[in-house]
Amino acid sequence: MPETPNRPLPPRLPRSEPDEMLRLPDDRQLVLRVMPMPRDANGGGDIFGGWIMAQVDLAGAVLAARLSKGRIVTLAVNQFIFRQPVSVGDLLSFYARLERVGTTSITVNVEVYAERNPADIHVVKVTEANLTYVAVTAEGVPRPVPPQPDAAN
């Protein structure tokens, strides 16, 4: 997509949450931080939802791989909610929390926050998702997840 440097930003969608979320969470693990670039935007100037989904999958996999102590694969995207559009220049922080550990599976909740306006930072939750990963052997066969300490998340 050709860049148009003087193009005004598209209007924001109505907020789905009040502006009370002004800081990043401290009850989750920061697993990824990234700033989307113009190549990640659609024709309307918003970041593609598929790009955000890929980043969420990577973020959830960080925690799942740590906990499984080995290779994991994505089994399911159980829930995915886009709360706010994301723009070029937003600093995205991906926070993960362990939801459930099964015999071979790990379910992770990922919340994504955007830091906007560096001169006067405004933090909003833009996305949240639940994903399930399966621990597998080098051959791709499901394997047991090692026992987790009580404070795994």
mmCIF file with all atom_site columns, C-alpha atoms in Angstrom:
data_model
loop_
_atom_site.group_PDB
_atom_site.id
_atom_site.type_symbol
_atom_site.label_atom_id
_atom_site.label_alt_id
_atom_site.label_comp_id
_atom_site.label_asym_id
_atom_site.label_entity_id
_atom_site.label_seq_id
_atom_site.pdbx_PDB_ins_code
_atom_site.Cartn_x
_atom_site.Cartn_y
_atom_site.Cartn_z
_atom_site.occupancy
_atom_site.B_iso_or_equiv
_atom_site.pdbx_formal_charge
_atom_site.auth_seq_id
_atom_site.auth_comp_id
_atom_site.auth_asym_id
_atom_site.auth_atom_id
_atom_site.pdbx_PDB_model_num
ATOM 1   C CA . MET A 1 1   ? 0.000   0.000   0.000  1.00 0.00 ? 1   MET A CA 1
ATOM 2   C CA . PRO A 1 2   ? 1.509   3.403   -0.901 1.00 0.00 ? 2   PRO A CA 1
ATOM 3   C CA . GLU A 1 3   ? 2.152   5.632   2.060  1.00 0.00 ? 3   GLU A CA 1
ATOM 4   C CA . THR A 1 4   ? 0.294   8.933   2.305  1.00 0.00 ? 4   THR A CA 1
ATOM 5   C CA . PRO A 1 5   ? 2.130   10.911  4.983  1.00 0.00 ? 5   PRO A CA 1
ATOM 6   C CA . ASN A 1 6   ? -0.431  13.742  5.321  1.00 0.00 ? 6   ASN A CA 1
ATOM 7   C CA . ARG A 1 7   ? -3.505  11.536  5.371  1.00 0.00 ? 7   ARG A CA 1
ATOM 8   C CA . PRO A 1 8   ? -5.691  12.168  8.435  1.00 0.00 ? 8   PRO A CA 1
ATOM 9   C CA . LEU A 1 9   ? -6.272  9.262   10.800 1.00 0.00 ? 9   LEU A CA 1
ATOM 10  C CA . PRO A 1 10  ? -9.666  7.565   10.521 1.00 0.00 ? 10  PRO A CA 1
ATOM 11  C CA . PRO A 1 11  ? -12.168 8.320   13.266 1.00 0.00 ? 11  PRO A CA 1
ATOM 12  C CA . ARG A 1 12  ? -12.100 5.933   16.219 1.00 0.00 ? 12  ARG A CA 1
ATOM 13  C CA . LEU A 1 13  ? -14.961 3.547   16.808 1.00 0.00 ? 13  LEU A CA 1
ATOM 14  C CA . PRO A 1 14  ? -17.034 4.178   19.926 1.00 0.00 ? 14  PRO A CA 1
ATOM 15  C CA . ARG A 1 15  ? -15.204 2.850   22.960 1.00 0.00 ? 15  ARG A CA 1
ATOM 16  C CA . SER A 1 16  ? -16.418 -0.458  24.303 1.00 0.00 ? 16  SER A CA 1
ATOM 17  C CA . GLU A 1 17  ? -14.945 0.276   27.730 1.00 0.00 ? 17  GLU A CA 1
ATOM 18  C CA . PRO A 1 18  ? -14.702 3.446   29.780 1.00 0.00 ? 18  PRO A CA 1
ATOM 19  C CA . ASP A 1 19  ? -11.377 5.285   29.801 1.00 0.00 ? 19  ASP A CA 1
ATOM 20  C CA . GLU A 1 20  ? -10.634 4.049   33.319 1.00 0.00 ? 20  GLU A CA 1
ATOM 21  C CA . MET A 1 21  ? -7.927  1.651   32.028 1.00 0.00 ? 21  MET A CA 1
ATOM 22  C CA . LEU A 1 22  ? -5.002  4.047   32.139 1.00 0.00 ? 22  LEU A CA 1
ATOM 23  C CA . ARG A 1 23  ? -2.183  1.666   33.013 1.00 0.00 ? 23  ARG A CA 1
ATOM 24  C CA . LEU A 1 24  ? -0.854  -1.659  31.907 1.00 0.00 ? 24  LEU A CA 1
ATOM 25  C CA . PRO A 1 25  ? -1.789  -4.770  33.930 1.00 0.00 ? 25  PRO A CA 1
ATOM 26  C CA . ASP A 1 26  ? 0.451   -6.052  36.703 1.00 0.00 ? 26  ASP A CA 1
ATOM 27  C CA . ASP A 1 27  ? -1.267  -9.427  37.202 1.00 0.00 ? 27  ASP A CA 1
ATOM 28  C CA . ARG A 1 28  ? -0.062  -10.906 33.895 1.00 0.00 ? 28  ARG A CA 1
ATOM 29  C CA . GLN A 1 29  ? 3.218   -11.606 32.129 1.00 0.00 ? 29  GLN A CA 1
ATOM 30  C CA . LEU A 1 30  ? 4.393   -9.242  29.427 1.00 0.00 ? 30  LEU A CA 1
ATOM 31  C CA . VAL A 1 31  ? 5.276   -11.654 26.621 1.00 0.00 ? 31  VAL A CA 1
ATOM 32  C CA . LEU A 1 32  ? 5.518   -9.425  23.535 1.00 0.00 ? 32  LEU A CA 1
ATOM 33  C CA . ARG A 1 33  ? 5.734   -5.750  22.635 1.00 0.00 ? 33  ARG A CA 1
ATOM 34  C CA . VAL A 1 34  ? 5.539   -4.516  19.036 1.00 0.00 ? 34  VAL A CA 1
ATOM 35  C CA . MET A 1 35  ? 4.701   -1.418  17.012 1.00 0.00 ? 35  MET A CA 1
ATOM 36  C CA . PRO A 1 36  ? 2.714   -2.024  13.801 1.00 0.00 ? 36  PRO A CA 1
ATOM 37  C CA . MET A 1 37  ? 4.099   -0.484  10.631 1.00 0.00 ? 37  MET A CA 1
ATOM 38  C CA . PRO A 1 38  ? 2.346   0.997   7.559  1.00 0.00 ? 38  PRO A CA 1
ATOM 39  C CA . ARG A 1 39  ? 2.670   -2.340  5.682  1.00 0.00 ? 39  ARG A CA 1
ATOM 40  C CA . ASP A 1 40  ? 0.430   -3.900  8.391  1.00 0.00 ? 40  ASP A CA 1
ATOM 41  C CA . ALA A 1 41  ? -2.460  -1.486  7.678  1.00 0.00 ? 41  ALA A CA 1
ATOM 42  C CA . ASN A 1 42  ? -5.494  -1.937  5.471  1.00 0.00 ? 42  ASN A CA 1
ATOM 43  C CA . GLY A 1 43  ? -6.847  0.613   2.989  1.00 0.00 ? 43  GLY A CA 1
ATOM 44  C CA . GLY A 1 44  ? -8.733  2.408   5.762  1.00 0.00 ? 44  GLY A CA 1
ATOM 45  C CA . GLY A 1 45  ? -5.561  2.953   7.776  1.00 0.00 ? 45  GLY A CA 1
ATOM 46  C CA . ASP A 1 46  ? -6.338  0.441   10.524 1.00 0.00 ? 46  ASP A CA 1
ATOM 47  C CA . ILE A 1 47  ? -4.063  -2.502  11.258 1.00 0.00 ? 47  ILE A CA 1
ATOM 48  C CA . PHE A 1 48  ? -5.287  -5.751  9.708  1.00 0.00 ? 48  PHE A CA 1
ATOM 49  C CA . GLY A 1 49  ? -7.114  -7.977  12.190 1.00 0.00 ? 49  GLY A CA 1
ATOM 50  C CA . GLY A 1 50  ? -5.226  -10.980 10.824 1.00 0.00 ? 50  GLY A CA 1
ATOM 51  C CA . TRP A 1 51  ? -1.905  -9.319  11.675 1.00 0.00 ? 51  TRP A CA 1
ATOM 52  C CA . ILE A 1 52  ? -3.114  -8.768  15.239 1.00 0.00 ? 52  ILE A CA 1
ATOM 53  C CA . MET A 1 53  ? -4.330  -12.377 15.440 1.00 0.00 ? 53  MET A CA 1
ATOM 54  C CA . ALA A 1 54  ? -0.905  -13.647 14.375 1.00 0.00 ? 54  ALA A CA 1
ATOM 55  C CA . GLN A 1 55  ? 0.806   -11.542 17.051 1.00 0.00 ? 55  GLN A CA 1
ATOM 56  C CA . VAL A 1 56  ? -1.659  -12.808 19.700 1.00 0.00 ? 56  VAL A CA 1
ATOM 57  C CA . ASP A 1 57  ? -0.898  -16.405 18.673 1.00 0.00 ? 57  ASP A CA 1
ATOM 58  C CA . LEU A 1 58  ? 2.841   -15.722 19.063 1.00 0.00 ? 58  LEU A CA 1
ATOM 59  C CA . ALA A 1 59  ? 2.281   -14.062 22.446 1.00 0.00 ? 59  ALA A CA 1
ATOM 60  C CA . GLY A 1 60  ? 0.183   -16.922 23.797 1.00 0.00 ? 60  GLY A CA 1
ATOM 61  C CA . ALA A 1 61  ? 2.733   -19.424 22.513 1.00 0.00 ? 61  ALA A CA 1
ATOM 62  C CA . VAL A 1 62  ? 5.502   -17.768 24.552 1.00 0.00 ? 62  VAL A CA 1
ATOM 63  C CA . LEU A 1 63  ? 3.794   -18.642 27.842 1.00 0.00 ? 63  LEU A CA 1
ATOM 64  C CA . ALA A 1 64  ? 2.596   -22.062 26.631 1.00 0.00 ? 64  ALA A CA 1
ATOM 65  C CA . ALA A 1 65  ? 6.093   -23.038 25.451 1.00 0.00 ? 65  ALA A CA 1
ATOM 66  C CA . ARG A 1 66  ? 7.626   -21.965 28.770 1.00 0.00 ? 66  ARG A CA 1
ATOM 67  C CA . LEU A 1 67  ? 5.115   -24.022 30.733 1.00 0.00 ? 67  LEU A CA 1
ATOM 68  C CA . SER A 1 68  ? 5.266   -27.077 28.478 1.00 0.00 ? 68  SER A CA 1
ATOM 69  C CA . LYS A 1 69  ? 9.082   -27.003 28.457 1.00 0.00 ? 69  LYS A CA 1
ATOM 70  C CA . GLY A 1 70  ? 9.136   -27.853 24.782 1.00 0.00 ? 70  GLY A CA 1
ATOM 71  C CA . ARG A 1 71  ? 7.385   -27.754 21.457 1.00 0.00 ? 71  ARG A CA 1
ATOM 72  C CA . ILE A 1 72  ? 3.747   -26.689 21.291 1.00 0.00 ? 72  ILE A CA 1
ATOM 73  C CA . VAL A 1 73  ? 1.201   -26.227 18.519 1.00 0.00 ? 73  VAL A CA 1
ATOM 74  C CA . THR A 1 74  ? -1.919  -24.087 18.408 1.00 0.00 ? 74  THR A CA 1
ATOM 75  C CA . LEU A 1 75  ? -5.006  -26.256 18.802 1.00 0.00 ? 75  LEU A CA 1
ATOM 76  C CA . ALA A 1 76  ? -7.754  -23.634 18.950 1.00 0.00 ? 76  ALA A CA 1
ATOM 77  C CA . VAL A 1 77  ? -8.596  -19.982 19.135 1.00 0.00 ? 77  VAL A CA 1
ATOM 78  C CA . ASN A 1 78  ? -11.429 -20.299 21.633 1.00 0.00 ? 78  ASN A CA 1
ATOM 79  C CA . GLN A 1 79  ? -12.366 -16.611 21.730 1.00 0.00 ? 79  GLN A CA 1
ATOM 80  C CA . PHE A 1 80  ? -11.098 -13.472 20.020 1.00 0.00 ? 80  PHE A CA 1
ATOM 81  C CA . ILE A 1 81  ? -12.505 -9.988  20.602 1.00 0.00 ? 81  ILE A CA 1
ATOM 82  C CA . PHE A 1 82  ? -11.396 -6.803  18.862 1.00 0.00 ? 82  PHE A CA 1
ATOM 83  C CA . ARG A 1 83  ? -12.306 -3.946  21.222 1.00 0.00 ? 83  ARG A CA 1
ATOM 84  C CA . GLN A 1 84  ? -10.663 -0.988  19.485 1.00 0.00 ? 84  GLN A CA 1
ATOM 85  C CA . PRO A 1 85  ? -8.986  -0.413  16.137 1.00 0.00 ? 85  PRO A CA 1
ATOM 86  C CA . VAL A 1 86  ? -5.186  -0.337  16.118 1.00 0.00 ? 86  VAL A CA 1
ATOM 87  C CA . SER A 1 87  ? -3.251  2.303   14.187 1.00 0.00 ? 87  SER A CA 1
ATOM 88  C CA . VAL A 1 88  ? 0.261   2.654   12.834 1.00 0.00 ? 88  VAL A CA 1
ATOM 89  C CA . GLY A 1 89  ? 2.379   4.036   15.673 1.00 0.00 ? 89  GLY A CA 1
ATOM 90  C CA . ASP A 1 90  ? 0.415   2.424   18.521 1.00 0.00 ? 90  ASP A CA 1
ATOM 91  C CA . LEU A 1 91  ? 2.789   0.566   20.847 1.00 0.00 ? 91  LEU A CA 1
ATOM 92  C CA . LEU A 1 92  ? 1.138   -2.799  21.489 1.00 0.00 ? 92  LEU A CA 1
ATOM 93  C CA . SER A 1 93  ? 1.838   -4.758  24.664 1.00 0.00 ? 93  SER A CA 1
ATOM 94  C CA . PHE A 1 94  ? 0.699   -8.381  24.857 1.00 0.00 ? 94  PHE A CA 1
ATOM 95  C CA . TYR A 1 95  ? 0.061   -9.758  28.340 1.00 0.00 ? 95  TYR A CA 1
ATOM 96  C CA . ALA A 1 96  ? -0.607  -13.451 28.973 1.00 0.00 ? 96  ALA A CA 1
ATOM 97  C CA . ARG A 1 97  ? -2.143  -15.373 31.859 1.00 0.00 ? 97  ARG A CA 1
ATOM 98  C CA . LEU A 1 98  ? -2.448  -19.110 32.304 1.00 0.00 ? 98  LEU A CA 1
ATOM 99  C CA . GLU A 1 99  ? -6.106  -20.166 32.266 1.00 0.00 ? 99  GLU A CA 1
ATOM 100 C CA . ARG A 1 100 ? -5.912  -23.963 32.384 1.00 0.00 ? 100 ARG A CA 1
ATOM 101 C CA . VAL A 1 101 ? -3.458  -26.828 32.160 1.00 0.00 ? 101 VAL A CA 1
ATOM 102 C CA . GLY A 1 102 ? -4.777  -30.173 30.939 1.00 0.00 ? 102 GLY A CA 1
ATOM 103 C CA . THR A 1 103 ? -2.988  -33.457 30.395 1.00 0.00 ? 103 THR A CA 1
ATOM 104 C CA . THR A 1 104 ? -1.472  -32.345 27.071 1.00 0.00 ? 104 THR A CA 1
ATOM 105 C CA . SER A 1 105 ? -2.987  -28.873 26.608 1.00 0.00 ? 105 SER A CA 1
ATOM 106 C CA . ILE A 1 106 ? -2.491  -25.354 27.934 1.00 0.00 ? 106 ILE A CA 1
ATOM 107 C CA . THR A 1 107 ? -5.088  -22.594 27.621 1.00 0.00 ? 107 THR A CA 1
ATOM 108 C CA . VAL A 1 108 ? -3.797  -19.029 27.719 1.00 0.00 ? 108 VAL A CA 1
ATOM 109 C CA . ASN A 1 109 ? -5.643  -15.711 27.943 1.00 0.00 ? 109 ASN A CA 1
ATOM 110 C CA . VAL A 1 110 ? -3.962  -12.840 26.081 1.00 0.00 ? 110 VAL A CA 1
ATOM 111 C CA . GLU A 1 111 ? -4.866  -9.173  26.488 1.00 0.00 ? 111 GLU A CA 1
ATOM 112 C CA . VAL A 1 112 ? -3.463  -6.536  24.137 1.00 0.00 ? 112 VAL A CA 1
ATOM 113 C CA . TYR A 1 113 ? -3.050  -2.911  25.173 1.00 0.00 ? 113 TYR A CA 1
ATOM 114 C CA . ALA A 1 114 ? -2.190  0.019   22.929 1.00 0.00 ? 114 ALA A CA 1
ATOM 115 C CA . GLU A 1 115 ? -0.174  2.957   24.187 1.00 0.00 ? 115 GLU A CA 1
ATOM 116 C CA . ARG A 1 116 ? -1.213  5.974   22.124 1.00 0.00 ? 116 ARG A CA 1
ATOM 117 C CA . ASN A 1 117 ? 0.003   9.552   21.868 1.00 0.00 ? 117 ASN A CA 1
ATOM 118 C CA . PRO A 1 118 ? 3.576   9.419   23.212 1.00 0.00 ? 118 PRO A CA 1
ATOM 119 C CA . ALA A 1 119 ? 3.393   13.087  24.303 1.00 0.00 ? 119 ALA A CA 1
ATOM 120 C CA . ASP A 1 120 ? 0.507   12.267  26.659 1.00 0.00 ? 120 ASP A CA 1
ATOM 121 C CA . ILE A 1 121 ? 0.266   8.469   26.814 1.00 0.00 ? 121 ILE A CA 1
ATOM 122 C CA . HIS A 1 122 ? -3.216  7.001   26.709 1.00 0.00 ? 122 HIS A CA 1
ATOM 123 C CA . VAL A 1 123 ? -3.572  3.234   27.300 1.00 0.00 ? 123 VAL A CA 1
ATOM 124 C CA . VAL A 1 124 ? -6.530  1.252   25.962 1.00 0.00 ? 124 VAL A CA 1
ATOM 125 C CA . LYS A 1 125 ? -7.286  -2.455  25.742 1.00 0.00 ? 125 LYS A CA 1
ATOM 126 C CA . VAL A 1 126 ? -7.636  -3.245  22.047 1.00 0.00 ? 126 VAL A CA 1
ATOM 127 C CA . THR A 1 127 ? -7.932  -7.041  21.924 1.00 0.00 ? 127 THR A CA 1
ATOM 128 C CA . GLU A 1 128 ? -8.415  -10.064 24.144 1.00 0.00 ? 128 GLU A CA 1
ATOM 129 C CA . ALA A 1 129 ? -8.316  -13.742 23.287 1.00 0.00 ? 129 ALA A CA 1
ATOM 130 C CA . ASN A 1 130 ? -8.238  -17.272 24.694 1.00 0.00 ? 130 ASN A CA 1
ATOM 131 C CA . LEU A 1 131 ? -6.110  -19.825 22.876 1.00 0.00 ? 131 LEU A CA 1
ATOM 132 C CA . THR A 1 132 ? -5.372  -23.490 23.512 1.00 0.00 ? 132 THR A CA 1
ATOM 133 C CA . TYR A 1 133 ? -2.006  -25.062 22.704 1.00 0.00 ? 133 TYR A CA 1
ATOM 134 C CA . VAL A 1 134 ? -0.977  -28.719 22.781 1.00 0.00 ? 134 VAL A CA 1
ATOM 135 C CA . ALA A 1 135 ? 2.439   -29.947 23.895 1.00 0.00 ? 135 ALA A CA 1
ATOM 136 C CA . VAL A 1 136 ? 3.905   -32.253 21.264 1.00 0.00 ? 136 VAL A CA 1
ATOM 137 C CA . THR A 1 137 ? 6.984   -34.380 20.709 1.00 0.00 ? 137 THR A CA 1
ATOM 138 C CA . ALA A 1 138 ? 9.480   -33.712 17.907 1.00 0.00 ? 138 ALA A CA 1
ATOM 139 C CA . GLU A 1 139 ? 7.310   -36.023 15.784 1.00 0.00 ? 139 GLU A CA 1
ATOM 140 C CA . GLY A 1 140 ? 4.175   -33.957 16.485 1.00 0.00 ? 140 GLY A CA 1
ATOM 141 C CA . VAL A 1 141 ? 2.543   -36.482 18.819 1.00 0.00 ? 141 VAL A CA 1
ATOM 142 C CA . PRO A 1 142 ? 0.754   -35.017 21.879 1.00 0.00 ? 142 PRO A CA 1
ATOM 143 C CA . ARG A 1 143 ? 2.771   -35.424 25.079 1.00 0.00 ? 143 ARG A CA 1
ATOM 144 C CA . PRO A 1 144 ? 1.997   -34.695 28.736 1.00 0.00 ? 144 PRO A CA 1
ATOM 145 C CA . VAL A 1 145 ? 2.549   -31.169 30.040 1.00 0.00 ? 145 VAL A CA 1
ATOM 146 C CA . PRO A 1 146 ? 5.002   -31.264 32.966 1.00 0.00 ? 146 PRO A CA 1
ATOM 147 C CA . PRO A 1 147 ? 3.464   -30.639 36.414 1.00 0.00 ? 147 PRO A CA 1
ATOM 148 C CA . GLN A 1 148 ? 3.139   -26.905 37.140 1.00 0.00 ? 148 GLN A CA 1
ATOM 149 C CA . PRO A 1 149 ? 4.141   -25.163 40.358 1.00 0.00 ? 149 PRO A CA 1
ATOM 150 C CA . ASP A 1 150 ? 1.281   -23.344 42.107 1.00 0.00 ? 150 ASP A CA 1
ATOM 151 C CA . ALA A 1 151 ? 2.541   -19.945 40.921 1.00 0.00 ? 151 ALA A CA 1
ATOM 152 C CA . ALA A 1 152 ? 2.893   -20.832 37.216 1.00 0.00 ? 152 ALA A CA 1
ATOM 153 C CA . ASN A 1 153 ? 1.313   -17.575 36.079 1.00 0.00 ? 153 ASN A CA 1
#
